Coordinates of C-alpha atoms and ligand atoms in Angstrom, one line a residue:
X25 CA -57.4 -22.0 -10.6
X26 CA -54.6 -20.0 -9.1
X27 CA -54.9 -16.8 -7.9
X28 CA -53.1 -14.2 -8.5
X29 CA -53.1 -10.9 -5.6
X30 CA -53.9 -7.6 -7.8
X31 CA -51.5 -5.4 -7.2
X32 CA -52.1 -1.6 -9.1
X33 CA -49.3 -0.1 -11.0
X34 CA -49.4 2.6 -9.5
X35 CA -48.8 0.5 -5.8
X36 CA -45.8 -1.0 -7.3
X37 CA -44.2 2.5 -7.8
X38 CA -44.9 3.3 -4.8
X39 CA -43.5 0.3 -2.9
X40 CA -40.6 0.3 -4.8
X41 CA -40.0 4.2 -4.1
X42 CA -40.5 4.0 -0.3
X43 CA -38.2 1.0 0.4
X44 CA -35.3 2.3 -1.5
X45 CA -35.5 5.7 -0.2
X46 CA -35.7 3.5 3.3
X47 CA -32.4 1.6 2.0
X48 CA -31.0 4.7 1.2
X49 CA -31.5 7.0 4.1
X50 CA -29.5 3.7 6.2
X51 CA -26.6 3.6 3.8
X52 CA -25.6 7.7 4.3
X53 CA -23.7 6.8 7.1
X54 CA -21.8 3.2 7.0
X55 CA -19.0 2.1 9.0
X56 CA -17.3 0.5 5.7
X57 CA -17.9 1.3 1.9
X58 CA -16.6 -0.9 -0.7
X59 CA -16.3 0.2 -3.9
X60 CA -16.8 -2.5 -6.9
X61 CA -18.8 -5.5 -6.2
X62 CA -15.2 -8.2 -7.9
X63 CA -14.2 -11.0 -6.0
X64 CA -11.9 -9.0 -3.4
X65 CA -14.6 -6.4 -2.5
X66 CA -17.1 -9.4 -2.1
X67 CA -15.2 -11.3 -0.3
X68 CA -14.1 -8.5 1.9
X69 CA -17.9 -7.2 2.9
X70 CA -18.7 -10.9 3.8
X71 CA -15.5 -10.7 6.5
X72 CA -17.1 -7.2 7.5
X73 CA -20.4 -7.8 7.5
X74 CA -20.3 -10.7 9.3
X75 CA -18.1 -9.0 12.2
X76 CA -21.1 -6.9 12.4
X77 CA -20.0 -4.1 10.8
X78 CA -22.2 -1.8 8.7
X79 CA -21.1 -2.2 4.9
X80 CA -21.9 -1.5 2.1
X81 CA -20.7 -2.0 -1.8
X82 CA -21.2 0.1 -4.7
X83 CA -20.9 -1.6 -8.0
X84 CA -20.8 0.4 -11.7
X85 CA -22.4 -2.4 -13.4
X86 CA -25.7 -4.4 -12.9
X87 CA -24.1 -7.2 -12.0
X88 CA -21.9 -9.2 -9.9
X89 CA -18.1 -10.3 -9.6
X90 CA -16.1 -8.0 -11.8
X91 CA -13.6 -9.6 -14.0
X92 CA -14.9 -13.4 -12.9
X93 CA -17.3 -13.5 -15.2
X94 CA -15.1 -13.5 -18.3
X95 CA -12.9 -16.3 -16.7
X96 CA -9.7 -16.3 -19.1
X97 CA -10.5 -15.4 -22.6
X98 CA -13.9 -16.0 -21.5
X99 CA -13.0 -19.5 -21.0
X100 CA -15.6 -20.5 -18.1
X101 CA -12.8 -21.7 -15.7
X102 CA -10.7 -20.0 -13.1
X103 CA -8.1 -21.7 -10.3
X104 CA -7.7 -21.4 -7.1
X105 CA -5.0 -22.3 -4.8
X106 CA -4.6 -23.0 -0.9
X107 CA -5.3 -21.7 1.4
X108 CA -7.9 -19.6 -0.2
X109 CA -9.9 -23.0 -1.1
X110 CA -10.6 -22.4 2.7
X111 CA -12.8 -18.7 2.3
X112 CA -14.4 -20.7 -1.0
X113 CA -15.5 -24.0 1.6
X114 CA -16.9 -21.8 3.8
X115 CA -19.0 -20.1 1.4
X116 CA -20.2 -23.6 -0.3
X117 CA -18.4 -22.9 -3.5
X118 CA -17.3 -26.6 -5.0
X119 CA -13.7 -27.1 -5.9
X120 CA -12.5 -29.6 -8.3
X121 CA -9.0 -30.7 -7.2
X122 CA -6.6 -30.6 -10.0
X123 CA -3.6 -31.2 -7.9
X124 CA -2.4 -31.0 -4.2
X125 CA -4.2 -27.2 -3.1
X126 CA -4.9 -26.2 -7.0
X127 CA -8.5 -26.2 -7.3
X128 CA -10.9 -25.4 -10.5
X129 CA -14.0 -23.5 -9.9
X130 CA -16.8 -22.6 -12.2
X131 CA -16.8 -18.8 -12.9
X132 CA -21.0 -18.6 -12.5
X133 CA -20.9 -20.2 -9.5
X134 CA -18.1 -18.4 -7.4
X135 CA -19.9 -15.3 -9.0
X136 CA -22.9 -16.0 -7.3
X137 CA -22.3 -17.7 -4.2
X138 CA -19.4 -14.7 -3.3
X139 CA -22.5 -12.4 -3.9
X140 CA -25.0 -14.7 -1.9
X141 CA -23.1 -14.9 1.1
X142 CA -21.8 -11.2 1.6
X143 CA -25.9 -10.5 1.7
X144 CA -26.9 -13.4 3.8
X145 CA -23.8 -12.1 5.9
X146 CA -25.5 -8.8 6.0
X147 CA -24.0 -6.8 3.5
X148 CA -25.6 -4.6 1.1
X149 CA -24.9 -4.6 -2.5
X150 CA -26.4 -1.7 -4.3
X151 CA -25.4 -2.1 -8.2
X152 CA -25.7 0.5 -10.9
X153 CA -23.7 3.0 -9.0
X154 CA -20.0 5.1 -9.6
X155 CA -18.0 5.7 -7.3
X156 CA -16.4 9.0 -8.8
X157 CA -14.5 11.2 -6.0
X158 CA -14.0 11.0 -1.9
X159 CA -14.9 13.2 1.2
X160 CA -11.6 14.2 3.1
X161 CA -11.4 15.6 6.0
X162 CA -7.9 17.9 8.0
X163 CA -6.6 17.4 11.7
X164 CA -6.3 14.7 11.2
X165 CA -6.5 14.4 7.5
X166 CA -8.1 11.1 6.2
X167 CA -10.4 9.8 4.3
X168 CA -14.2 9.7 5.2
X169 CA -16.8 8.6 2.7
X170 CA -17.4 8.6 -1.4
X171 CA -19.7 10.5 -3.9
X172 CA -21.1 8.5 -6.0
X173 CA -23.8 8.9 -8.8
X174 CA -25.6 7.1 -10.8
X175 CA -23.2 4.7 -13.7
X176 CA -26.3 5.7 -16.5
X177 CA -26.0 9.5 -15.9
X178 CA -22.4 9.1 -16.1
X179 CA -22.6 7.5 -18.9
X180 CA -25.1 10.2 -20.6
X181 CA -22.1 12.3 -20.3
X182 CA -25.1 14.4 -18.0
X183 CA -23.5 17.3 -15.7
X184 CA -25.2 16.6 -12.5
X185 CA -23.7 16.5 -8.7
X186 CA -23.1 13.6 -7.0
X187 CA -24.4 12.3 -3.7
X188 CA -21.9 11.8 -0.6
X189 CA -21.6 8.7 1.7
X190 CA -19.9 8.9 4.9
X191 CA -17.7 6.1 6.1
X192 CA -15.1 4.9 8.8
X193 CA -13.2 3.2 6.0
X194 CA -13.2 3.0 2.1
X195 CA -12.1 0.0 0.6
X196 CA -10.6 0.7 -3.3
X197 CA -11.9 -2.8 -4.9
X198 CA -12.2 -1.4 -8.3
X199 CA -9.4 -3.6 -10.0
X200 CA -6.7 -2.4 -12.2
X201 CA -7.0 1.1 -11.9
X202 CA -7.9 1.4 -8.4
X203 CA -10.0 4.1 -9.5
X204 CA -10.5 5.7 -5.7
X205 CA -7.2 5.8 -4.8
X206 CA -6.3 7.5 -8.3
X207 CA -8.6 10.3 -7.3
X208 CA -7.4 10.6 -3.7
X209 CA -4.1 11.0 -5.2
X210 CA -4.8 13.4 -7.8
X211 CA -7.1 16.0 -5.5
X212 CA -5.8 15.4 -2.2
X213 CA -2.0 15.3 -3.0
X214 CA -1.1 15.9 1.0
X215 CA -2.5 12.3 1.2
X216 CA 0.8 11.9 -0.3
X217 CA -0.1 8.8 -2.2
X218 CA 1.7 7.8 -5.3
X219 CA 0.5 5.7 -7.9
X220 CA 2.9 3.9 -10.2
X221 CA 1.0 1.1 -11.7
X222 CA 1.1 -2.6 -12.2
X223 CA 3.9 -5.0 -13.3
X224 CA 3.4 -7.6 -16.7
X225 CA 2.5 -11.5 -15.5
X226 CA 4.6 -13.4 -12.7
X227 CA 1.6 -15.0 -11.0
X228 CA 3.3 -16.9 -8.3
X229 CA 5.1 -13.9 -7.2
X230 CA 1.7 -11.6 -7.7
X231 CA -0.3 -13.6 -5.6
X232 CA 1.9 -13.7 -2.5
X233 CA 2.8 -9.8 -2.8
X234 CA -1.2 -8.9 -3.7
X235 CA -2.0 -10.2 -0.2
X236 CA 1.2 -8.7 1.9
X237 CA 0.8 -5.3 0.6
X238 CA -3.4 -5.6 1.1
X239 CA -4.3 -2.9 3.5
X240 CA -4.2 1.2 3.8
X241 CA -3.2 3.3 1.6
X242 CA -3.8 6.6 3.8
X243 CA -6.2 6.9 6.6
X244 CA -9.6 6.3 5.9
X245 CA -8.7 4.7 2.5
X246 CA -7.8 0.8 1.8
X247 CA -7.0 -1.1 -0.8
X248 CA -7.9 -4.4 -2.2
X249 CA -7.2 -6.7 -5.3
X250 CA -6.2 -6.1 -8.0
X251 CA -6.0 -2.2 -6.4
X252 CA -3.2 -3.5 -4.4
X253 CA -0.8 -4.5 -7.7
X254 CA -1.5 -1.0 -9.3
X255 CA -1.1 1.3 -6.3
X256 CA 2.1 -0.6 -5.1
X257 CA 3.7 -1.3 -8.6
X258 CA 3.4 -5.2 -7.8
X259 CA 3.3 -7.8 -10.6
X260 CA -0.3 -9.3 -12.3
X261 CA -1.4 -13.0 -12.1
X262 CA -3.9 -13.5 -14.3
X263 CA -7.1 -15.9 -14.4
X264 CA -5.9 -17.5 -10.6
X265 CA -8.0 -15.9 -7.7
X266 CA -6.5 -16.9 -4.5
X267 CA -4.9 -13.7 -3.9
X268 CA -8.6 -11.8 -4.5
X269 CA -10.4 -13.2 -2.1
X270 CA -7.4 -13.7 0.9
X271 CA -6.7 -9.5 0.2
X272 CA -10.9 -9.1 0.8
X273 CA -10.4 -11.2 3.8
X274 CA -7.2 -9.5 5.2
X275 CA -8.4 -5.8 4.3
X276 CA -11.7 -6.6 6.5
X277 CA -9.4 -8.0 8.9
X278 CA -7.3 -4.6 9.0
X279 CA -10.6 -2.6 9.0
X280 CA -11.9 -4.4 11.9
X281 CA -8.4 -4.1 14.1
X282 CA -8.5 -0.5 13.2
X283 CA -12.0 0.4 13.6
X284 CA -11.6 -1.2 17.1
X285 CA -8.7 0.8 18.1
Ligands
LIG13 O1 -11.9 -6.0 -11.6 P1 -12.5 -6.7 -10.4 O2 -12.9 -8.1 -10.6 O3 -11.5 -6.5 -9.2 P2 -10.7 -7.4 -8.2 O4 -11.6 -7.8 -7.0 O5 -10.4 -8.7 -9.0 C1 -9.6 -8.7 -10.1 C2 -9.9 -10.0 -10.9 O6 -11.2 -10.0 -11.3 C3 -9.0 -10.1 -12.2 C4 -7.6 -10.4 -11.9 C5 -7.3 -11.5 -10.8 O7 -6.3 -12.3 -11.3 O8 -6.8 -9.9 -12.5 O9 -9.1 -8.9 -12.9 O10 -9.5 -6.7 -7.9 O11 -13.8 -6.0 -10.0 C6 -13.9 -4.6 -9.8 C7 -15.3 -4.1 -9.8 O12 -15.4 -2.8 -9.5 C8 -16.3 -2.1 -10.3 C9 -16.2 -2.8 -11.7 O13 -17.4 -2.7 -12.4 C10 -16.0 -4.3 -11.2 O14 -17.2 -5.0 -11.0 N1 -15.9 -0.7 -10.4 C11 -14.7 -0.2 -11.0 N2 -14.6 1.1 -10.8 C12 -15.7 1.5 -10.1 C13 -16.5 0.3 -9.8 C14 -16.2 2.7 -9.6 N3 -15.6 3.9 -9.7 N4 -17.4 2.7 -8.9 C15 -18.1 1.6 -8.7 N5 -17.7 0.4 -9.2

C-alpha cells in the first residue's frame, strides 16, 4: 500500500510560517517591483528577471493575468499580432495563424505560461497583495519602493498601516487606472505628473502608441500597459494583446539601460 509521510498540523504551520517570513525578509529590498501580475507586468518581470535582476510582482487578486482571463465578453479568445508572436514563441505559448502576423491564443493558456516563465525566469509573484501608496525620496527626488498591505484587510475596510518595499524602479502595471502613478501624482505633486486619462477604441493606433510612450513617468516610477494609455491620454484597443506584452518587454528594457547607467 502506499505510504503516506505523517506530517503534524502543527509542522505545517510552522513550515509554512518560516519560509514565507524567509521570502519576505528577501523581497524588502528589490532592484524592480512590479505592481499587478496582467500580461504587461508579466511579461516585463520575465525580461527583468531573466537579465538577472531582482523582481518582484505584487498582484491584488489570487490569481494570474489581469484582464486575460475574461478574453472579450468573456469570450475565451484573444489576438495577437507581430512581432509580439515573437515574446509568445519564446515562452511556448501556441498561436493559431488567422492571417499573415494575426495570431489567436487561448486566454488560459497565455495566462499560465506568461505566469510560468516570469518564475522559472526567476521572478517572484507574491499574489493577494495592494499596492496602495509609494516611498519618495528629495535631492534628487524619485521614486523608491511601495507600501503595500494585504488586498483582504483592504477590503475589510480595517485601518491598519501598511508595510514598505524598497526598489530601484516601480513599474505601474495595474491597467486602466494606473493606480501607482495616480497616487504619485496626487501626494507627490512636485513629481509633476499629470494624469489625463485614456481615449475610446482605435486599436491600430493604441497599440503602436501603447508601446512608444512605455517607459518613465518620473524617476523611480515606470509605466506599463494599459498604465501607459491612461497616464498619456492615448487611445484603447481592446481584446488584442501585442502592445501588453512588447510595453512589459520595452519597460524591462528601459529599466535595465537605466539601472546600468
Ligand atoms: O488590467 P491588466 O490586465 O493590465 P495590463 O497588463 O493589460 C491590460 C489588458 O488586460 C486589457 C487590455 C488590453 O487590450 O485592455 O485590459 O495593462 O492587469 C492589471 C493587474 O494589476 C492588478 C489587477 O488585479 C490586475 O491583475 N492590480 C491593479 N491595481 C493593483 C493591482 C494594486 N494597487 N496593487 C496590486 N495589484
Amino acid at each position: 500500500s502506499i505510504q503516506i509521510k505523517s506530517v503534524e498540523e502543527s509542522k505545517i504551520s510552522k513550515y509554512i510560517i518560516e519560509y514565507t517570513m524567509k521570502d519576505w525578509l528577501n523581497i524588502i529590498e528589490n532592484d524592480v517591483v512590479i505592481v499587478g501580475a496582467g500580461p504587461s507586468g508579466m511579461a516585463a518581470a520575465y525580461y527583468l528577471a531573466k537579465a538577472g535582476l531582482k523582481t518582484v510582482v505584487f498582484e491584488r487578486r489570487l490569481s494570474f493575468g489581469g484582464g486575460i482571463g475574461g478574453g472579450a465578453m468573456l469570450f475565451h479568445k484573444i489576438v495577437i499580432e507581430s512581432p509580439a508572436d515573437e515574446i509568445l514563441r519564446e515562452m511556448g505559448i501556441n498561436l493559431v495563424k488567422a492571417e499573415e502576423g494575426v495570431y489567436i491564443v487561448d486566454t488560459a493558456e497565455f495566462m499560465a505560461k506568461l505566469a510560468s516563465s516570469a518564475i522559472s525566469a526567476g521572478a517572484k509573484i507574491i499574489h493577494g497583495i495592494t499596492v496602495d501608496d509609494v516611498i519618495f525620496r528629495e535631492n534628487p527626488l524619485r521614486v523608491a519602493g511601495v507600501a503595500v498591505e494585504w488586498t483582504a484587510t483592504q477590503m475589510a475596510g480595517l485601518h491598519v498601516d501598511p508595510i514598505f518595499i524598497s526598489a530601484k524602479a516601480v513599474v505601474d502595471a495595474t491597467g486602466h487606472d494606473a493606480e501607482v502613478i495616480s497616487v504619485a501624482s496626487r501626494k507627490i505633486p512636485d513629481l509633476g505628473i499629470v494624469i489625463p486619462g485614456e481615449r475610446s477604441a482605435y486599436s491600430e493606433l493604441a497599440e503602436k502608441l501603447t508601446v512608444e510612450n512605455t517607459g518613465m513617468v518620473a524617476p523611480g516610477l515606470y509605466a506599463a500597459g494599459m498604465a501607459v494609455t491612461e497616464v498619456k491620454n492615448l487611445p484603447r484597443m481592446g481584446p488584442i494583446f501585442g502592445a501588453m506584452v512588447l510595453s512589459g518587454k520595452k519597460v524591462a528594457e528601459d529599466i535595465i539601460r537605466d539601472l546600468r547607467n
